[in-house]
Amino acid sequence: MCGIFGLVGSDKNAASVVLEGLKCLEYRGYDSWGVGVASNGQIKIDKHSGKIGNSLLNLPEGSFAFGHTRWATHGKVTDINAHPHLDCSGKISVVHNGIIENYQQLKLELKNHRSISETDTEIFAHIVEDLRKKHSLKEAVRLGFLKLKGLSAFLVAEADSETLIAVKNGSPLVIGLGDKENLVASDAHSLIPLTRKIIFLEDGQLAEITKNKVRIFDVQTGRELELKIEEVTFKAIEAEKEDYPHFMLKEISEEPKVLENILLNLKESIIKFTDSLKNHSKVYLVASGSAYFAALAGSYFFSKIAEKELIPVAGSEFIYKEKFLDKNSLVVFLSQSGETIDIIEPLKKIKEKGIQTAALVNVFGSTLYRLVDEKIWLEAGPEIAVVSTKAMIAKLAVLGLSAFSFNSKYEAGEKLLSQTISNMKDILKQNLDEVVNFLHDKEHIYVIGRGISYPVSLEAALKLKEACYIHTEGFSGGELKHGAIALVDKGTPCIIFAPKDESFDSVISNAMEIKARGGIIIGLSEERNEVFDHFIEVKESGDLTAINNILISQLLAYKIAIKKGLDPDKPRNLAKSVTVK
Ligand code: F6R
């Protein structure tokens, strides 16, 4: 979480360039933001709580600037706690992504310093200030960083030397090499408008960045390392909403195009991926949040279409299953951002053991993209809305096609996906007003489905929680009566996914059980059924119908959020890239 952007160059307008960079990074955290600029040997700072929006900077001109968008961990969301933070002299400033786990203990050692904020970050400015008395800036940051526990990425700026030091362990930082200017940011996309020459800083590395030079060092030893410069080819971020009122709606509407791209470009990678699956007796699908529900759905695709068992595990739980891994295991990580700490941490651990790894990942050049042995780049394009939509759909399509490919029926999968795409185009035009009007003011909603519609229910519930702030629980239809049905009362809304597959009869019986207790049934199915109080028609696409049902859930969540006057692109308390544990 948190976005970092810095620039050392010759353009006197560096602060405005940094502000534009921060706007691209706001998906990483939008509690507060701040920009610092070097002026007359001091760092001047403009920082505020809230989103950047159309804010203008109140800063002097300067060619050396840096900034931050915050997702709060330590300290409330206030102007004072916003980054950058200064040392006592006002010459050294820091911005930070991560957590200093031993900050309370370190703070005790900094008694002679004046701390203003409640953050863990600020102490690092003071640590560097002390070390700077005897060391170069680079050495002061390196030695200071070695004192810290936890996963962090820092940018340290010194006004006098017009030098930025970037250092990381856990959270991403990317260096951009420009023409008489050098840059650093939390992701490559935000640098693309300025340069395509990039160095991905690895964990345990430090970069010394001046206007004309970038040098990289190993944090542990201080040894200088060779620069590994890459030329990135992907398109600049399409950060415009075009004619859409929100990124969430734009990204949902792009889903048919995303799947067409998969059909056009990913066949070879999918068949290669399927071969890897065949070569491993045990395959785990590891992911978090929506991506985990895609993994769960993938396991259903594989058991039905390919008759192969894949084991889905939530990223944060995977360390507890690790002991079952052996040389016949393949661990496939699924992620939009490719930076989620709950998957990056286990990935690093199992790589040390020589376990084979693969990924379905949307962000090119992300940590996941770079670390795995084999990857499928989903190419769904940048997802700006914090809630994941098109990347989720892309993962489902790749997993569905892989299941067909596993059974040597890739062409049948292609045909079905084409039909799905055509159905999705119709679904996007559907009017959902009746159900939106019924659900928007509800406090609790239950969602059920069986078989592959079980992960669909979990995902639908997550979308309603995060975009609409409605307490929504997803269950498998069969599990409901083992306890949770106690919550069903007169008027309790229940969404039922009832595709015409092997789950149909049983899930309709579950709907009857709910209705008998006063529940109101919102049926999502191809045909109306007498048990439904409200009905949304969902055109079916055989074994890939789950994709249509996920699309409908995303649209429902979007429309309910709008009806409630919420911003579905930036829901409260969330950030797009979850890089802290
Ligand atoms: C839900 C959502 C999150 C992410 C999760 C994993 O809409 O966006 O649940 O799916 O944080 O993120 P990635 O896919 O980037 O690893």
mmCIF file with all atom_site columns, N, CA and C in Angstrom, residues 277-323:
data_model
loop_
_atom_site.group_PDB
_atom_site.id
_atom_site.type_symbol
_atom_site.label_atom_id
_atom_site.label_alt_id
_atom_site.label_comp_id
_atom_site.label_asym_id
_atom_site.label_entity_id
_atom_site.label_seq_id
_atom_site.pdbx_PDB_ins_code
_atom_site.Cartn_x
_atom_site.Cartn_y
_atom_site.Cartn_z
_atom_site.occupancy
_atom_site.B_iso_or_equiv
_atom_site.pdbx_formal_charge
_atom_site.auth_seq_id
_atom_site.auth_comp_id
_atom_site.auth_asym_id
_atom_site.auth_atom_id
_atom_site.pdbx_PDB_model_num
ATOM 1   N N  . LEU A 1 277 ? 0.900   -28.297 -15.706 1.00 0.00 ? 277 LEU A N  1
ATOM 2   C CA . LEU A 1 277 ? -0.040  -28.888 -14.743 1.00 0.00 ? 277 LEU A CA 1
ATOM 3   C C  . LEU A 1 277 ? -0.004  -30.404 -14.848 1.00 0.00 ? 277 LEU A C  1
ATOM 4   N N  . LYS A 1 278 ? 0.124   -30.893 -16.097 1.00 0.00 ? 278 LYS A N  1
ATOM 5   C CA . LYS A 1 278 ? 0.144   -32.357 -16.299 1.00 0.00 ? 278 LYS A CA 1
ATOM 6   C C  . LYS A 1 278 ? 1.393   -32.980 -15.692 1.00 0.00 ? 278 LYS A C  1
ATOM 7   N N  . ASN A 1 279 ? 2.473   -32.187 -15.648 1.00 0.00 ? 279 ASN A N  1
ATOM 8   C CA . ASN A 1 279 ? 3.739   -32.732 -15.151 1.00 0.00 ? 279 ASN A CA 1
ATOM 9   C C  . ASN A 1 279 ? 3.878   -32.704 -13.636 1.00 0.00 ? 279 ASN A C  1
ATOM 10  N N  . HIS A 1 280 ? 2.851   -32.245 -12.958 1.00 0.00 ? 280 HIS A N  1
ATOM 11  C CA . HIS A 1 280 ? 2.943   -32.177 -11.484 1.00 0.00 ? 280 HIS A CA 1
ATOM 12  C C  . HIS A 1 280 ? 1.743   -32.873 -10.871 1.00 0.00 ? 280 HIS A C  1
ATOM 13  N N  . SER A 1 281 ? 2.026   -33.752 -9.900  1.00 0.00 ? 281 SER A N  1
ATOM 14  C CA . SER A 1 281 ? 0.914   -34.505 -9.326  1.00 0.00 ? 281 SER A CA 1
ATOM 15  C C  . SER A 1 281 ? 0.095   -33.635 -8.374  1.00 0.00 ? 281 SER A C  1
ATOM 16  N N  . LYS A 1 282 ? 0.755   -32.642 -7.759  1.00 0.00 ? 282 LYS A N  1
ATOM 17  C CA . LYS A 1 282 ? 0.017   -31.792 -6.814  1.00 0.00 ? 282 LYS A CA 1
ATOM 18  C C  . LYS A 1 282 ? 0.107   -30.343 -7.290  1.00 0.00 ? 282 LYS A C  1
ATOM 19  N N  . VAL A 1 283 ? -1.055  -29.724 -7.519  1.00 0.00 ? 283 VAL A N  1
ATOM 20  C CA . VAL A 1 283 ? -1.034  -28.322 -7.972  1.00 0.00 ? 283 VAL A CA 1
ATOM 21  C C  . VAL A 1 283 ? -1.845  -27.470 -6.998  1.00 0.00 ? 283 VAL A C  1
ATOM 22  N N  . TYR A 1 284 ? -1.211  -26.425 -6.494  1.00 0.00 ? 284 TYR A N  1
ATOM 23  C CA . TYR A 1 284 ? -1.903  -25.495 -5.597  1.00 0.00 ? 284 TYR A CA 1
ATOM 24  C C  . TYR A 1 284 ? -2.208  -24.207 -6.357  1.00 0.00 ? 284 TYR A C  1
ATOM 25  N N  . LEU A 1 285 ? -3.382  -23.631 -6.080  1.00 0.00 ? 285 LEU A N  1
ATOM 26  C CA . LEU A 1 285 ? -3.718  -22.308 -6.620  1.00 0.00 ? 285 LEU A CA 1
ATOM 27  C C  . LEU A 1 285 ? -3.767  -21.359 -5.425  1.00 0.00 ? 285 LEU A C  1
ATOM 28  N N  . VAL A 1 286 ? -2.868  -20.384 -5.393  1.00 0.00 ? 286 VAL A N  1
ATOM 29  C CA . VAL A 1 286 ? -2.732  -19.550 -4.194  1.00 0.00 ? 286 VAL A CA 1
ATOM 30  C C  . VAL A 1 286 ? -2.996  -18.084 -4.553  1.00 0.00 ? 286 VAL A C  1
ATOM 31  N N  . ALA A 1 287 ? -3.882  -17.441 -3.798  1.00 0.00 ? 287 ALA A N  1
ATOM 32  C CA . ALA A 1 287 ? -4.260  -16.060 -4.124  1.00 0.00 ? 287 ALA A CA 1
ATOM 33  C C  . ALA A 1 287 ? -5.018  -15.446 -2.937  1.00 0.00 ? 287 ALA A C  1
ATOM 34  N N  . SER A 1 288 ? -5.309  -14.168 -3.048  1.00 0.00 ? 288 SER A N  1
ATOM 35  C CA . SER A 1 288 ? -6.015  -13.463 -1.963  1.00 0.00 ? 288 SER A CA 1
ATOM 36  C C  . SER A 1 288 ? -7.263  -12.766 -2.488  1.00 0.00 ? 288 SER A C  1
ATOM 37  N N  . GLY A 1 289 ? -8.248  -12.604 -1.620  1.00 0.00 ? 289 GLY A N  1
ATOM 38  C CA . GLY A 1 289 ? -9.451  -11.836 -1.945  1.00 0.00 ? 289 GLY A CA 1
ATOM 39  C C  . GLY A 1 289 ? -10.155 -12.393 -3.171  1.00 0.00 ? 289 GLY A C  1
ATOM 40  N N  . SER A 1 290 ? -10.512 -11.496 -4.087  1.00 0.00 ? 290 SER A N  1
ATOM 41  C CA . SER A 1 290 ? -11.209 -11.931 -5.301  1.00 0.00 ? 290 SER A CA 1
ATOM 42  C C  . SER A 1 290 ? -10.373 -12.948 -6.078  1.00 0.00 ? 290 SER A C  1
ATOM 43  N N  . ALA A 1 291 ? -9.071  -12.725 -6.096  1.00 0.00 ? 291 ALA A N  1
ATOM 44  C CA . ALA A 1 291 ? -8.201  -13.647 -6.837  1.00 0.00 ? 291 ALA A CA 1
ATOM 45  C C  . ALA A 1 291 ? -8.283  -15.050 -6.226  1.00 0.00 ? 291 ALA A C  1
ATOM 46  N N  . TYR A 1 292 ? -8.475  -15.115 -4.901  1.00 0.00 ? 292 TYR A N  1
ATOM 47  C CA . TYR A 1 292 ? -8.637  -16.431 -4.254  1.00 0.00 ? 292 TYR A CA 1
ATOM 48  C C  . TYR A 1 292 ? -9.953  -17.077 -4.699  1.00 0.00 ? 292 TYR A C  1
ATOM 49  N N  . PHE A 1 293 ? -10.995 -16.249 -4.840  1.00 0.00 ? 293 PHE A N  1
ATOM 50  C CA . PHE A 1 293 ? -12.264 -16.826 -5.303  1.00 0.00 ? 293 PHE A CA 1
ATOM 51  C C  . PHE A 1 293 ? -12.128 -17.304 -6.751  1.00 0.00 ? 293 PHE A C  1
ATOM 52  N N  . ALA A 1 294 ? -11.281 -16.623 -7.533  1.00 0.00 ? 294 ALA A N  1
ATOM 53  C CA . ALA A 1 294 ? -11.003 -17.111 -8.897  1.00 0.00 ? 294 ALA A CA 1
ATOM 54  C C  . ALA A 1 294 ? -10.294 -18.465 -8.807  1.00 0.00 ? 294 ALA A C  1
ATOM 55  N N  . ALA A 1 295 ? -9.391  -18.583 -7.852  1.00 0.00 ? 295 ALA A N  1
ATOM 56  C CA . ALA A 1 295 ? -8.666  -19.859 -7.668  1.00 0.00 ? 295 ALA A CA 1
ATOM 57  C C  . ALA A 1 295 ? -9.649  -20.969 -7.295  1.00 0.00 ? 295 ALA A C  1
ATOM 58  N N  . LEU A 1 296 ? -10.563 -20.624 -6.394  1.00 0.00 ? 296 LEU A N  1
ATOM 59  C CA . LEU A 1 296 ? -11.569 -21.611 -5.956  1.00 0.00 ? 296 LEU A CA 1
ATOM 60  C C  . LEU A 1 296 ? -12.435 -22.024 -7.153  1.00 0.00 ? 296 LEU A C  1
ATOM 61  N N  . ALA A 1 297 ? -12.849 -21.031 -7.945  1.00 0.00 ? 297 ALA A N  1
ATOM 62  C CA . ALA A 1 297 ? -13.652 -21.341 -9.137  1.00 0.00 ? 297 ALA A CA 1
ATOM 63  C C  . ALA A 1 297 ? -12.820 -22.200 -10.097 1.00 0.00 ? 297 ALA A C  1
ATOM 64  N N  . GLY A 1 298 ? -11.536 -21.887 -10.210 1.00 0.00 ? 298 GLY A N  1
ATOM 65  C CA . GLY A 1 298 ? -10.646 -22.665 -11.089 1.00 0.00 ? 298 GLY A CA 1
ATOM 66  C C  . GLY A 1 298 ? -10.604 -24.125 -10.676 1.00 0.00 ? 298 GLY A C  1
ATOM 67  N N  . SER A 1 299 ? -10.620 -24.360 -9.369  1.00 0.00 ? 299 SER A N  1
ATOM 68  C CA . SER A 1 299 ? -10.572 -25.755 -8.906  1.00 0.00 ? 299 SER A CA 1
ATOM 69  C C  . SER A 1 299 ? -11.855 -26.487 -9.313  1.00 0.00 ? 299 SER A C  1
ATOM 70  N N  . TYR A 1 300 ? -12.984 -25.761 -9.337  1.00 0.00 ? 300 TYR A N  1
ATOM 71  C CA . TYR A 1 300 ? -14.242 -26.383 -9.799  1.00 0.00 ? 300 TYR A CA 1
ATOM 72  C C  . TYR A 1 300 ? -14.196 -26.626 -11.309 1.00 0.00 ? 300 TYR A C  1
ATOM 73  N N  . PHE A 1 301 ? -13.668 -25.645 -12.075 1.00 0.00 ? 301 PHE A N  1
ATOM 74  C CA . PHE A 1 301 ? -13.523 -25.865 -13.531 1.00 0.00 ? 301 PHE A CA 1
ATOM 75  C C  . PHE A 1 301 ? -12.727 -27.141 -13.776 1.00 0.00 ? 301 PHE A C  1
ATOM 76  N N  . PHE A 1 302 ? -11.616 -27.263 -13.046 1.00 0.00 ? 302 PHE A N  1
ATOM 77  C CA . PHE A 1 302 ? -10.734 -28.411 -13.309 1.00 0.00 ? 302 PHE A CA 1
ATOM 78  C C  . PHE A 1 302 ? -11.364 -29.713 -12.885 1.00 0.00 ? 302 PHE A C  1
ATOM 79  N N  . SER A 1 303 ? -12.104 -29.716 -11.777 1.00 0.00 ? 303 SER A N  1
ATOM 80  C CA . SER A 1 303 ? -12.671 -31.002 -11.372 1.00 0.00 ? 303 SER A CA 1
ATOM 81  C C  . SER A 1 303 ? -13.781 -31.403 -12.349 1.00 0.00 ? 303 SER A C  1
ATOM 82  N N  . LYS A 1 304 ? -14.525 -30.422 -12.870 1.00 0.00 ? 304 LYS A N  1
ATOM 83  C CA . LYS A 1 304 ? -15.620 -30.785 -13.776 1.00 0.00 ? 304 LYS A CA 1
ATOM 84  C C  . LYS A 1 304 ? -15.123 -31.033 -15.207 1.00 0.00 ? 304 LYS A C  1
ATOM 85  N N  . ILE A 1 305 ? -14.346 -30.109 -15.732 1.00 0.00 ? 305 ILE A N  1
ATOM 86  C CA . ILE A 1 305 ? -13.987 -30.185 -17.153 1.00 0.00 ? 305 ILE A CA 1
ATOM 87  C C  . ILE A 1 305 ? -12.779 -31.098 -17.373 1.00 0.00 ? 305 ILE A C  1
ATOM 88  N N  . ALA A 1 306 ? -11.791 -31.037 -16.457 1.00 0.00 ? 306 ALA A N  1
ATOM 89  C CA . ALA A 1 306 ? -10.536 -31.772 -16.694 1.00 0.00 ? 306 ALA A CA 1
ATOM 90  C C  . ALA A 1 306 ? -10.383 -32.996 -15.795 1.00 0.00 ? 306 ALA A C  1
ATOM 91  N N  . GLU A 1 307 ? -11.271 -33.151 -14.823 1.00 0.00 ? 307 GLU A N  1
ATOM 92  C CA . GLU A 1 307 ? -11.182 -34.226 -13.835 1.00 0.00 ? 307 GLU A CA 1
ATOM 93  C C  . GLU A 1 307 ? -9.809  -34.275 -13.185 1.00 0.00 ? 307 GLU A C  1
ATOM 94  N N  . LYS A 1 308 ? -9.324  -33.112 -12.855 1.00 0.00 ? 308 LYS A N  1
ATOM 95  C CA . LYS A 1 308 ? -8.019  -33.005 -12.178 1.00 0.00 ? 308 LYS A CA 1
ATOM 96  C C  . LYS A 1 308 ? -8.224  -32.170 -10.922 1.00 0.00 ? 308 LYS A C  1
ATOM 97  N N  . GLU A 1 309 ? -7.668  -32.641 -9.812  1.00 0.00 ? 309 GLU A N  1
ATOM 98  C CA . GLU A 1 309 ? -7.843  -31.880 -8.582  1.00 0.00 ? 309 GLU A CA 1
ATOM 99  C C  . GLU A 1 309 ? -6.770  -30.805 -8.448  1.00 0.00 ? 309 GLU A C  1
ATOM 100 N N  . LEU A 1 310 ? -7.192  -29.567 -8.296  1.00 0.00 ? 310 LEU A N  1
ATOM 101 C CA . LEU A 1 310 ? -6.267  -28.482 -7.977  1.00 0.00 ? 310 LEU A CA 1
ATOM 102 C C  . LEU A 1 310 ? -6.639  -28.010 -6.569  1.00 0.00 ? 310 LEU A C  1
ATOM 103 N N  . ILE A 1 311 ? -5.632  -27.622 -5.801  1.00 0.00 ? 311 ILE A N  1
ATOM 104 C CA . ILE A 1 311 ? -5.910  -27.284 -4.393  1.00 0.00 ? 311 ILE A CA 1
ATOM 105 C C  . ILE A 1 311 ? -5.854  -25.763 -4.204  1.00 0.00 ? 311 ILE A C  1
ATOM 106 N N  . PRO A 1 312 ? -7.034  -25.132 -3.997  1.00 0.00 ? 312 PRO A N  1
ATOM 107 C CA . PRO A 1 312 ? -7.011  -23.676 -3.794  1.00 0.00 ? 312 PRO A CA 1
ATOM 108 C C  . PRO A 1 312 ? -6.698  -23.336 -2.334  1.00 0.00 ? 312 PRO A C  1
ATOM 109 N N  . VAL A 1 313 ? -5.815  -22.378 -2.124  1.00 0.00 ? 313 VAL A N  1
ATOM 110 C CA . VAL A 1 313 ? -5.479  -21.964 -0.753  1.00 0.00 ? 313 VAL A CA 1
ATOM 111 C C  . VAL A 1 313 ? -5.372  -20.433 -0.723  1.00 0.00 ? 313 VAL A C  1
ATOM 112 N N  . ALA A 1 314 ? -5.936  -19.829 0.334   1.00 0.00 ? 314 ALA A N  1
ATOM 113 C CA . ALA A 1 314 ? -5.793  -18.375 0.488   1.00 0.00 ? 314 ALA A CA 1
ATOM 114 C C  . ALA A 1 314 ? -4.329  -18.063 0.785   1.00 0.00 ? 314 ALA A C  1
ATOM 115 N N  . GLY A 1 315 ? -3.799  -17.023 0.161   1.00 0.00 ? 315 GLY A N  1
ATOM 116 C CA . GLY A 1 315 ? -2.385  -16.684 0.296   1.00 0.00 ? 315 GLY A CA 1
ATOM 117 C C  . GLY A 1 315 ? -1.920  -16.613 1.748   1.00 0.00 ? 315 GLY A C  1
ATOM 118 N N  . SER A 1 316 ? -2.728  -15.943 2.591   1.00 0.00 ? 316 SER A N  1
ATOM 119 C CA . SER A 1 316 ? -2.306  -15.740 3.979   1.00 0.00 ? 316 SER A CA 1
ATOM 120 C C  . SER A 1 316 ? -2.306  -17.042 4.783   1.00 0.00 ? 316 SER A C  1
ATOM 121 N N  . GLU A 1 317 ? -2.922  -18.088 4.253   1.00 0.00 ? 317 GLU A N  1
ATOM 122 C CA . GLU A 1 317 ? -2.982  -19.380 4.954   1.00 0.00 ? 317 GLU A CA 1
ATOM 123 C C  . GLU A 1 317 ? -1.961  -20.381 4.405   1.00 0.00 ? 317 GLU A C  1
ATOM 124 N N  . PHE A 1 318 ? -1.300  -20.010 3.319   1.00 0.00 ? 318 PHE A N  1
ATOM 125 C CA . PHE A 1 318 ? -0.511  -21.009 2.603   1.00 0.00 ? 318 PHE A CA 1
ATOM 126 C C  . PHE A 1 318 ? 0.668   -21.524 3.424   1.00 0.00 ? 318 PHE A C  1
ATOM 127 N N  . ILE A 1 319 ? 1.256   -20.670 4.272   1.00 0.00 ? 319 ILE A N  1
ATOM 128 C CA . ILE A 1 319 ? 2.418   -21.138 5.049   1.00 0.00 ? 319 ILE A CA 1
ATOM 129 C C  . ILE A 1 319 ? 2.056   -22.345 5.924   1.00 0.00 ? 319 ILE A C  1
ATOM 130 N N  . TYR A 1 320 ? 0.769   -22.468 6.256   1.00 0.00 ? 320 TYR A N  1
ATOM 131 C CA . TYR A 1 320 ? 0.373   -23.592 7.118   1.00 0.00 ? 320 TYR A CA 1
ATOM 132 C C  . TYR A 1 320 ? 0.231   -24.900 6.329   1.00 0.00 ? 320 TYR A C  1
ATOM 133 N N  . LYS A 1 321 ? 0.334   -24.815 4.990   1.00 0.00 ? 321 LYS A N  1
ATOM 134 C CA . LYS A 1 321 ? 0.180   -26.008 4.151   1.00 0.00 ? 321 LYS A CA 1
ATOM 135 C C  . LYS A 1 321 ? 1.507   -26.386 3.489   1.00 0.00 ? 321 LYS A C  1
ATOM 136 N N  . GLU A 1 322 ? 2.455   -25.510 3.673   1.00 0.00 ? 322 GLU A N  1
ATOM 137 C CA . GLU A 1 322 ? 3.725   -25.625 2.965   1.00 0.00 ? 322 GLU A CA 1
ATOM 138 C C  . GLU A 1 322 ? 4.440   -26.954 3.159   1.00 0.00 ? 322 GLU A C  1
ATOM 139 N N  . LYS A 1 323 ? 4.242   -27.562 4.323   1.00 0.00 ? 323 LYS A N  1
ATOM 140 C CA . LYS A 1 323 ? 5.002   -28.778 4.604   1.00 0.00 ? 323 LYS A CA 1
ATOM 141 C C  . LYS A 1 323 ? 4.618   -29.932 3.672   1.00 0.00 ? 323 LYS A C  1
#
